[in-house]
Amino acid sequence: MSTEAQLIERYFLSLGAARTDVALGIGDDAALLDVPADQQLVLTTDTLVEGRHFLPGAAPHSLGHRALAVNLSDLAAMGATPAWALLSLNLPAIDDAWLRGFAAGFDALARAHQVALAGGNLTRGPLSITVQLAGLVPRGCALRRDGGRVGDLLCVSGTPGDAALGLEVRLGRRPAAGSEELCRRFDYPEARVQLGLQLRSLASACIDVSDGLYADIARLAAASSCGAVLQVDDLPLSVALCAAAGDAAWRYALGGGEDYELAFAMPVEQRAELAGRAVAGGVRCTVIGRLRAAAGIELHRAGSVIQFSHSGFDHFEV
Ligand SMILES: [Mg+2]
């Protein structure tokens, strides 16, 4: 029988990056962190619950990655640099193979983003994973949802919709053959942290796409007291998504969710600047519409205004 302290020592004591600004890390009642005076602390948290946010039997390595990645994505949307994480695990039983896999997935992503695990706790209970992530942003420089202006271009990074189709494969609703890349996009979301840093000087408003591009653009537009026009024909669809979903590919891109891409507004005059930087950052950004004065989202497709209901895409109601 392992005690909580033994399990923490075995699996979590040296997870993530070693940072000199962790004055006191795992082992005391709480962590002590040095925050530079010219920076603002940026905090977020997300919980993944078995059966709600991931399927029973999901690979622990991907869960370790995913639990951190969804929080990294929130900091990316704020233009923040991630720094410290707390981890709370509810485990139904001590499973060494599961813990080893989970810790490895978390560790690899944490090190890649220079994040130190500064504390947490382990409890017995139905499987759920909560990560709290803290980052830093120069005072007054954070990206927000509410800075968009009428006329600003709306853009999205990467190729939304891939992860939603990958999830359908994981749910057994589609064959896996030929959709390995789409499954990887669901299992191992890539938070756009570097892009978020670049957008500090380019974007007027930003949000990460977790609930679907349509819903999240609507949130950004509403927060900015605007509406939006989106050009469906301009959505950046991956070759893999088009091959798997055919004519429905755009519906996945608009409504799918789980993308963890960044959607943002930016003044028209920044367009050329973004194109140059996006190439440098390695992730493509695509202009897909504009903010407008009238409330609501208007979709244009092949020269017509179309209706779209994203209510059918709540994939986790299994
Ligand atoms: Mg978010």
mmCIF file of C-alpha atoms and ligand atoms in Angstrom:
data_model
loop_
_atom_site.group_PDB
_atom_site.id
_atom_site.type_symbol
_atom_site.label_atom_id
_atom_site.label_comp_id
_atom_site.label_asym_id
_atom_site.label_seq_id
_atom_site.Cartn_x
_atom_site.Cartn_y
_atom_site.Cartn_z
ATOM 1 C CA MET A 1 0.000 0.000 0.000
ATOM 2 C CA SER A 2 1.403 3.359 -1.025
ATOM 3 C CA THR A 3 0.766 6.523 0.897
ATOM 4 C CA GLU A 4 -0.050 9.784 -0.883
ATOM 5 C CA ALA A 5 3.428 11.050 -0.001
ATOM 6 C CA GLN A 6 5.092 7.980 -1.516
ATOM 7 C CA LEU A 7 3.082 8.266 -4.730
ATOM 8 C CA ILE A 8 3.888 11.955 -5.063
ATOM 9 C CA GLU A 9 7.568 11.234 -4.522
ATOM 10 C CA ARG A 10 7.513 8.408 -7.049
ATOM 11 C CA TYR A 11 5.618 10.130 -9.860
ATOM 12 C CA PHE A 12 5.282 13.869 -9.368
ATOM 13 C CA LEU A 13 8.219 15.294 -7.440
ATOM 14 C CA SER A 14 10.296 16.396 -10.423
ATOM 15 C CA LEU A 15 7.643 16.817 -13.097
ATOM 16 C CA GLY A 16 8.086 19.589 -15.601
ATOM 17 C CA ALA A 17 10.823 22.191 -15.874
ATOM 18 C CA ALA A 18 13.105 23.265 -13.023
ATOM 19 C CA ARG A 19 12.554 27.005 -12.539
ATOM 20 C CA THR A 20 14.578 29.348 -10.369
ATOM 21 C CA ASP A 21 11.432 31.380 -9.558
ATOM 22 C CA VAL A 22 10.005 28.444 -7.574
ATOM 23 C CA ALA A 23 11.222 29.486 -4.128
ATOM 24 C CA LEU A 24 9.459 26.525 -2.493
ATOM 25 C CA GLY A 25 7.854 23.728 -4.510
ATOM 26 C CA ILE A 26 6.243 20.368 -3.757
ATOM 27 C CA GLY A 27 6.546 19.170 -0.155
ATOM 28 C CA ASP A 28 5.336 22.050 1.995
ATOM 29 C CA ASP A 29 1.738 23.130 2.626
ATOM 30 C CA ALA A 30 1.823 25.468 -0.365
ATOM 31 C CA ALA A 31 4.239 26.662 -3.026
ATOM 32 C CA LEU A 32 6.114 29.969 -2.951
ATOM 33 C CA LEU A 33 6.681 31.620 -6.311
ATOM 34 C CA ASP A 34 8.607 34.771 -7.229
ATOM 35 C CA VAL A 35 6.540 37.065 -9.449
ATOM 36 C CA PRO A 36 8.469 39.883 -11.192
ATOM 37 C CA ALA A 37 7.163 43.343 -10.279
ATOM 38 C CA ASP A 38 6.580 44.391 -13.909
ATOM 39 C CA GLN A 39 4.440 41.332 -14.746
ATOM 40 C CA GLN A 40 0.823 40.392 -14.116
ATOM 41 C CA LEU A 41 -0.060 36.915 -12.875
ATOM 42 C CA VAL A 42 -2.446 35.066 -15.228
ATOM 43 C CA LEU A 43 -4.425 32.156 -13.747
ATOM 44 C CA THR A 44 -6.629 29.492 -15.264
ATOM 45 C CA THR A 45 -7.973 26.060 -14.342
ATOM 46 C CA ASP A 46 -9.703 23.206 -16.117
ATOM 47 C CA THR A 47 -11.026 19.831 -14.988
ATOM 48 C CA LEU A 48 -11.244 16.707 -17.114
ATOM 49 C CA VAL A 49 -13.802 14.158 -15.881
ATOM 50 C CA GLU A 50 -13.902 10.582 -17.115
ATOM 51 C CA GLY A 51 -17.027 9.972 -19.205
ATOM 52 C CA ARG A 52 -17.550 13.677 -19.652
ATOM 53 C CA HIS A 53 -14.306 15.023 -21.150
ATOM 54 C CA PHE A 54 -12.560 11.779 -22.001
ATOM 55 C CA LEU A 55 -13.600 8.206 -22.591
ATOM 56 C CA PRO A 56 -13.135 5.431 -20.055
ATOM 57 C CA GLY A 57 -9.918 3.634 -20.919
ATOM 58 C CA ALA A 58 -8.335 6.685 -22.612
ATOM 59 C CA ALA A 59 -4.539 6.410 -22.848
ATOM 60 C CA PRO A 60 -3.015 7.938 -19.672
ATOM 61 C CA HIS A 61 -0.121 9.517 -21.609
ATOM 62 C CA SER A 62 -2.534 11.513 -23.748
ATOM 63 C CA LEU A 63 -4.552 12.499 -20.644
ATOM 64 C CA GLY A 64 -1.414 13.855 -18.987
ATOM 65 C CA HIS A 65 -0.720 15.904 -22.113
ATOM 66 C CA ARG A 66 -4.309 16.977 -22.579
ATOM 67 C CA ALA A 67 -4.928 18.071 -18.976
ATOM 68 C CA LEU A 68 -2.047 20.526 -19.268
ATOM 69 C CA ALA A 69 -2.625 21.465 -22.929
ATOM 70 C CA VAL A 70 -6.174 22.753 -22.380
ATOM 71 C CA ASN A 71 -4.846 25.100 -19.695
ATOM 72 C CA LEU A 72 -1.860 26.157 -21.814
ATOM 73 C CA SER A 73 -4.375 27.065 -24.509
ATOM 74 C CA ASP A 74 -6.187 29.430 -22.136
ATOM 75 C CA LEU A 75 -2.922 31.190 -21.314
ATOM 76 C CA ALA A 76 -2.041 31.322 -25.022
ATOM 77 C CA ALA A 77 -5.330 33.133 -25.628
ATOM 78 C CA MET A 78 -4.277 35.740 -23.046
ATOM 79 C CA GLY A 79 -0.846 36.225 -24.622
ATOM 80 C CA ALA A 80 0.754 34.897 -21.422
ATOM 81 C CA THR A 81 3.917 32.887 -20.861
ATOM 82 C CA PRO A 82 3.100 29.760 -18.806
ATOM 83 C CA ALA A 83 5.185 29.201 -15.689
ATOM 84 C CA TRP A 84 3.728 27.088 -12.847
ATOM 85 C CA ALA A 85 1.121 24.344 -12.552
ATOM 86 C CA LEU A 86 -0.836 22.696 -9.739
ATOM 87 C CA LEU A 87 -2.306 19.245 -10.253
ATOM 88 C CA SER A 88 -5.200 17.585 -8.422
ATOM 89 C CA LEU A 89 -5.869 13.966 -9.261
ATOM 90 C CA ASN A 90 -8.903 11.952 -8.201
ATOM 91 C CA LEU A 91 -8.043 8.294 -8.700
ATOM 92 C CA PRO A 92 -10.411 5.351 -8.165
ATOM 93 C CA ALA A 93 -7.430 3.093 -7.380
ATOM 94 C CA ILE A 94 -3.642 3.194 -7.400
ATOM 95 C CA ASP A 95 -2.602 1.988 -10.833
ATOM 96 C CA ASP A 96 1.157 2.300 -11.307
ATOM 97 C CA ALA A 97 1.089 1.846 -15.074
ATOM 98 C CA TRP A 98 -1.593 4.537 -15.396
ATOM 99 C CA LEU A 99 0.298 6.950 -13.125
ATOM 100 C CA ARG A 100 3.561 6.369 -14.998
ATOM 101 C CA GLY A 101 1.909 7.063 -18.364
ATOM 102 C CA PHE A 102 0.026 10.100 -17.101
ATOM 103 C CA ALA A 103 3.133 11.597 -15.489
ATOM 104 C CA ALA A 104 5.175 11.056 -18.670
ATOM 105 C CA GLY A 105 2.593 12.802 -20.849
ATOM 106 C CA PHE A 106 2.306 15.732 -18.453
ATOM 107 C CA ASP A 107 6.072 15.974 -17.996
ATOM 108 C CA ALA A 108 6.947 16.109 -21.696
ATOM 109 C CA LEU A 109 4.546 18.966 -22.400
ATOM 110 C CA ALA A 110 5.447 20.835 -19.194
ATOM 111 C CA ARG A 111 9.148 20.733 -20.067
ATOM 112 C CA ALA A 112 8.449 21.827 -23.641
ATOM 113 C CA HIS A 113 6.770 24.969 -22.248
ATOM 114 C CA GLN A 114 9.120 25.554 -19.287
ATOM 115 C CA VAL A 115 6.315 24.859 -16.788
ATOM 116 C CA ALA A 116 7.200 23.651 -13.278
ATOM 117 C CA LEU A 117 4.772 21.500 -11.298
ATOM 118 C CA ALA A 118 4.690 23.450 -8.032
ATOM 119 C CA GLY A 119 2.172 21.377 -6.045
ATOM 120 C CA GLY A 120 -1.076 19.463 -5.975
ATOM 121 C CA ASN A 121 -2.832 16.600 -4.298
ATOM 122 C CA LEU A 122 -4.036 13.040 -4.771
ATOM 123 C CA THR A 123 -7.461 11.811 -3.635
ATOM 124 C CA ARG A 124 -9.490 8.624 -3.957
ATOM 125 C CA GLY A 125 -12.574 9.065 -6.088
ATOM 126 C CA PRO A 126 -14.028 8.829 -9.601
ATOM 127 C CA LEU A 127 -11.274 9.582 -12.131
ATOM 128 C CA SER A 128 -10.908 13.306 -12.686
ATOM 129 C CA ILE A 129 -7.951 15.567 -13.363
ATOM 130 C CA THR A 130 -7.749 19.240 -12.443
ATOM 131 C CA VAL A 131 -4.837 21.418 -13.508
ATOM 132 C CA GLN A 132 -4.407 24.990 -12.397
ATOM 133 C CA LEU A 133 -1.921 26.907 -14.499
ATOM 134 C CA ALA A 134 -0.270 30.235 -13.753
ATOM 135 C CA GLY A 135 1.635 32.372 -16.208
ATOM 136 C CA LEU A 136 3.033 35.843 -16.637
ATOM 137 C CA VAL A 137 2.327 38.735 -18.951
ATOM 138 C CA PRO A 138 3.940 42.192 -18.989
ATOM 139 C CA ARG A 139 1.649 44.570 -17.118
ATOM 140 C CA GLY A 140 -1.147 45.832 -19.401
ATOM 141 C CA CYS A 141 -0.166 43.628 -22.370
ATOM 142 C CA ALA A 142 -2.610 40.705 -21.975
ATOM 143 C CA LEU A 143 -4.889 39.762 -24.844
ATOM 144 C CA ARG A 144 -8.579 39.810 -23.993
ATOM 145 C CA ARG A 145 -11.864 38.935 -25.650
ATOM 146 C CA ASP A 146 -13.330 42.394 -25.437
ATOM 147 C CA GLY A 147 -10.909 44.498 -27.499
ATOM 148 C CA GLY A 148 -12.325 43.842 -30.978
ATOM 149 C CA ARG A 149 -13.577 46.745 -33.107
ATOM 150 C CA VAL A 150 -16.097 46.891 -35.956
ATOM 151 C CA GLY A 151 -14.217 46.184 -39.212
ATOM 152 C CA ASP A 152 -11.469 44.093 -37.612
ATOM 153 C CA LEU A 153 -10.527 40.927 -39.474
ATOM 154 C CA LEU A 154 -11.337 37.606 -37.790
ATOM 155 C CA CYS A 155 -8.681 34.909 -38.027
ATOM 156 C CA VAL A 156 -8.103 31.375 -36.813
ATOM 157 C CA SER A 157 -4.905 29.379 -36.420
ATOM 158 C CA GLY A 158 -4.350 25.867 -37.736
ATOM 159 C CA THR A 159 -7.105 23.688 -39.146
ATOM 160 C CA PRO A 160 -10.205 23.595 -36.897
ATOM 161 C CA GLY A 161 -12.492 20.570 -37.035
ATOM 162 C CA ASP A 162 -9.781 17.917 -37.065
ATOM 163 C CA ALA A 163 -10.057 17.090 -33.362
ATOM 164 C CA ALA A 164 -13.856 16.812 -33.462
ATOM 165 C CA LEU A 165 -13.635 14.185 -36.149
ATOM 166 C CA GLY A 166 -10.856 12.426 -34.226
ATOM 167 C CA LEU A 167 -13.195 12.281 -31.246
ATOM 168 C CA GLU A 168 -15.889 10.626 -33.374
ATOM 169 C CA VAL A 169 -13.355 7.941 -34.228
ATOM 170 C CA ARG A 170 -12.499 7.526 -30.542
ATOM 171 C CA LEU A 171 -16.250 7.208 -29.802
ATOM 172 C CA GLY A 172 -16.464 4.385 -32.326
ATOM 173 C CA ARG A 173 -18.745 6.342 -34.668
ATOM 174 C CA ARG A 174 -16.246 6.298 -37.523
ATOM 175 C CA PRO A 175 -13.576 3.885 -38.709
ATOM 176 C CA ALA A 176 -10.054 4.669 -37.533
ATOM 177 C CA ALA A 177 -8.394 3.719 -40.817
ATOM 178 C CA GLY A 178 -7.077 6.833 -42.527
ATOM 179 C CA SER A 179 -7.973 9.111 -39.586
ATOM 180 C CA GLU A 180 -4.874 8.571 -37.426
ATOM 181 C CA GLU A 181 -3.782 12.204 -37.814
ATOM 182 C CA LEU A 182 -7.254 13.439 -36.794
ATOM 183 C CA CYS A 183 -7.185 11.192 -33.688
ATOM 184 C CA ARG A 184 -3.768 12.571 -32.802
ATOM 185 C CA ARG A 185 -5.203 16.090 -33.020
ATOM 186 C CA PHE A 186 -7.828 15.112 -30.428
ATOM 187 C CA ASP A 187 -5.485 13.126 -28.152
ATOM 188 C CA TYR A 188 -2.591 15.601 -28.257
ATOM 189 C CA PRO A 189 -3.875 19.152 -28.736
ATOM 190 C CA GLU A 190 -1.115 21.687 -29.384
ATOM 191 C CA ALA A 191 -1.632 24.894 -27.442
ATOM 192 C CA ARG A 192 -0.603 27.913 -29.542
ATOM 193 C CA VAL A 193 1.519 29.561 -26.865
ATOM 194 C CA GLN A 194 4.114 31.066 -29.235
ATOM 195 C CA LEU A 195 1.400 32.481 -31.464
ATOM 196 C CA GLY A 196 -0.317 34.029 -28.437
ATOM 197 C CA LEU A 197 2.890 35.878 -27.555
ATOM 198 C CA GLN A 198 3.181 37.203 -31.117
ATOM 199 C CA LEU A 199 -0.462 38.293 -31.132
ATOM 200 C CA ARG A 200 0.081 40.657 -28.189
ATOM 201 C CA SER A 201 1.228 43.320 -30.650
ATOM 202 C CA LEU A 202 -1.127 42.351 -33.504
ATOM 203 C CA ALA A 203 -4.530 41.260 -32.233
ATOM 204 C CA SER A 204 -7.284 43.424 -30.764
ATOM 205 C CA ALA A 205 -9.070 40.451 -29.146
ATOM 206 C CA CYS A 206 -8.374 36.734 -28.764
ATOM 207 C CA ILE A 207 -10.040 33.527 -27.536
ATOM 208 C CA ASP A 208 -9.024 29.885 -27.628
ATOM 209 C CA VAL A 209 -11.308 27.580 -29.568
ATOM 210 C CA SER A 210 -12.486 24.905 -27.152
ATOM 211 C CA ASP A 211 -16.232 24.771 -27.799
ATOM 212 C CA GLY A 212 -16.205 25.192 -31.576
ATOM 213 C CA LEU A 213 -15.177 28.077 -33.810
ATOM 214 C CA TYR A 214 -18.730 29.361 -34.281
ATOM 215 C CA ALA A 215 -19.522 29.437 -30.553
ATOM 216 C CA ASP A 216 -16.171 30.908 -29.558
ATOM 217 C CA ILE A 217 -16.172 33.591 -32.277
ATOM 218 C CA ALA A 218 -19.674 34.479 -31.072
ATOM 219 C CA ARG A 219 -18.262 34.898 -27.544
ATOM 220 C CA LEU A 220 -15.405 37.099 -28.745
ATOM 221 C CA ALA A 221 -17.771 39.212 -30.855
ATOM 222 C CA ALA A 222 -20.278 39.626 -28.017
ATOM 223 C CA ALA A 223 -17.524 40.524 -25.533
ATOM 224 C CA SER A 224 -16.343 43.159 -28.020
ATOM 225 C CA SER A 225 -19.924 44.492 -28.406
ATOM 226 C CA CYS A 226 -19.914 43.446 -32.065
ATOM 227 C CA GLY A 227 -21.380 40.832 -34.364
ATOM 228 C CA ALA A 228 -19.506 38.986 -37.097
ATOM 229 C CA VAL A 229 -19.659 37.855 -40.693
ATOM 230 C CA LEU A 230 -17.862 34.563 -41.372
ATOM 231 C CA GLN A 231 -16.932 33.272 -44.835
ATOM 232 C CA VAL A 232 -17.474 29.511 -44.732
ATOM 233 C CA ASP A 233 -15.575 29.052 -48.001
ATOM 234 C CA ASP A 234 -12.478 30.573 -46.386
ATOM 235 C CA LEU A 235 -12.342 28.106 -43.450
ATOM 236 C CA PRO A 236 -8.943 26.388 -43.405
ATOM 237 C CA LEU A 237 -9.869 22.705 -43.775
ATOM 238 C CA SER A 238 -7.171 20.063 -43.495
ATOM 239 C CA VAL A 239 -6.714 17.503 -46.240
ATOM 240 C CA ALA A 240 -7.328 14.758 -43.668
ATOM 241 C CA LEU A 241 -10.621 16.318 -42.528
ATOM 242 C CA CYS A 242 -11.863 16.776 -46.092
ATOM 243 C CA ALA A 243 -10.954 13.168 -46.903
ATOM 244 C CA ALA A 244 -12.809 11.837 -43.856
ATOM 245 C CA ALA A 245 -15.818 14.179 -43.720
ATOM 246 C CA GLY A 246 -16.304 15.150 -47.370
ATOM 247 C CA ASP A 247 -18.963 17.828 -47.827
ATOM 248 C CA ALA A 248 -19.537 18.027 -44.055
ATOM 249 C CA ALA A 249 -15.946 19.129 -43.337
ATOM 250 C CA TRP A 250 -16.924 22.783 -42.856
ATOM 251 C CA ARG A 251 -19.509 21.774 -40.242
ATOM 252 C CA TYR A 252 -16.782 20.142 -38.162
ATOM 253 C CA ALA A 253 -14.593 23.219 -38.550
ATOM 254 C CA LEU A 254 -17.358 25.549 -37.372
ATOM 255 C CA GLY A 255 -19.042 23.442 -34.727
ATOM 256 C CA GLY A 256 -16.718 20.688 -33.656
ATOM 257 C CA GLY A 257 -14.820 21.947 -30.639
ATOM 258 C CA GLU A 258 -11.711 20.538 -28.931
ATOM 259 C CA ASP A 259 -9.490 22.403 -31.398
ATOM 260 C CA TYR A 260 -7.451 24.504 -28.970
ATOM 261 C CA GLU A 261 -6.575 26.838 -31.792
ATOM 262 C CA LEU A 262 -6.636 30.611 -31.344
ATOM 263 C CA ALA A 263 -9.377 32.760 -32.885
ATOM 264 C CA PHE A 264 -8.634 36.475 -32.897
ATOM 265 C CA ALA A 265 -9.606 39.845 -34.224
ATOM 266 C CA MET A 266 -7.064 42.272 -35.649
ATOM 267 C CA PRO A 267 -7.097 45.634 -37.396
ATOM 268 C CA VAL A 268 -6.981 45.284 -41.206
ATOM 269 C CA GLU A 269 -3.628 47.071 -41.416
ATOM 270 C CA GLN A 270 -1.953 44.264 -39.432
ATOM 271 C CA ARG A 271 -2.673 41.676 -42.092
ATOM 272 C CA ALA A 272 0.703 41.779 -43.855
ATOM 273 C CA GLU A 273 2.525 41.795 -40.518
ATOM 274 C CA LEU A 274 0.648 38.672 -39.384
ATOM 275 C CA ALA A 275 1.431 36.824 -42.607
ATOM 276 C CA GLY A 276 5.160 37.345 -42.085
ATOM 277 C CA ARG A 277 5.096 36.318 -38.425
ATOM 278 C CA ALA A 278 2.822 33.313 -38.896
ATOM 279 C CA VAL A 279 5.328 31.775 -41.247
ATOM 280 C CA ALA A 280 8.032 32.392 -38.662
ATOM 281 C CA GLY A 281 5.932 30.841 -35.883
ATOM 282 C CA GLY A 282 5.162 27.728 -37.885
ATOM 283 C CA VAL A 283 1.384 27.830 -37.566
ATOM 284 C CA ARG A 284 -0.749 29.177 -40.363
ATOM 285 C CA CYS A 285 -3.402 31.770 -39.580
ATOM 286 C CA THR A 286 -6.316 32.329 -41.929
ATOM 287 C CA VAL A 287 -8.654 35.301 -42.271
ATOM 288 C CA ILE A 288 -12.209 33.934 -42.085
ATOM 289 C CA GLY A 289 -14.375 37.010 -41.581
ATOM 290 C CA ARG A 290 -14.864 40.395 -39.992
ATOM 291 C CA LEU A 291 -16.419 41.970 -36.948
ATOM 292 C CA ARG A 292 -19.503 44.037 -37.785
ATOM 293 C CA ALA A 293 -21.709 46.445 -35.868
ATOM 294 C CA ALA A 294 -24.917 44.364 -36.031
ATOM 295 C CA ALA A 295 -25.131 41.707 -33.317
ATOM 296 C CA GLY A 296 -25.096 37.989 -34.129
ATOM 297 C CA ILE A 297 -23.103 35.808 -36.505
ATOM 298 C CA GLU A 298 -23.874 35.817 -40.221
ATOM 299 C CA LEU A 299 -22.500 32.947 -42.297
ATOM 300 C CA HIS A 300 -21.739 33.368 -45.987
ATOM 301 C CA ARG A 301 -21.274 30.325 -48.196
ATOM 302 C CA ALA A 302 -21.038 30.289 -52.004
ATOM 303 C CA GLY A 303 -22.493 33.788 -52.176
ATOM 304 C CA SER A 304 -25.511 33.076 -49.944
ATOM 305 C CA VAL A 305 -26.305 33.661 -46.289
ATOM 306 C CA ILE A 306 -26.773 30.290 -44.611
ATOM 307 C CA GLN A 307 -28.064 29.056 -41.275
ATOM 308 C CA PHE A 308 -26.002 26.874 -39.004
ATOM 309 C CA SER A 309 -26.974 25.077 -35.822
ATOM 310 C CA HIS A 310 -24.050 23.925 -33.749
ATOM 311 C CA SER A 311 -26.273 22.274 -31.155
ATOM 312 C CA GLY A 312 -25.736 18.875 -32.737
ATOM 313 C CA PHE A 313 -22.050 18.904 -31.922
ATOM 314 C CA ASP A 314 -22.008 18.466 -28.177
ATOM 315 C CA HIS A 315 -19.951 15.315 -28.520
ATOM 316 C CA PHE A 316 -19.521 14.530 -24.885
ATOM 317 C CA GLU A 317 -23.203 13.884 -24.255
ATOM 318 C CA VAL A 318 -22.536 10.187 -24.789
HETATM 319 MG MG MG B 1 -10.597 29.308 -23.108
#
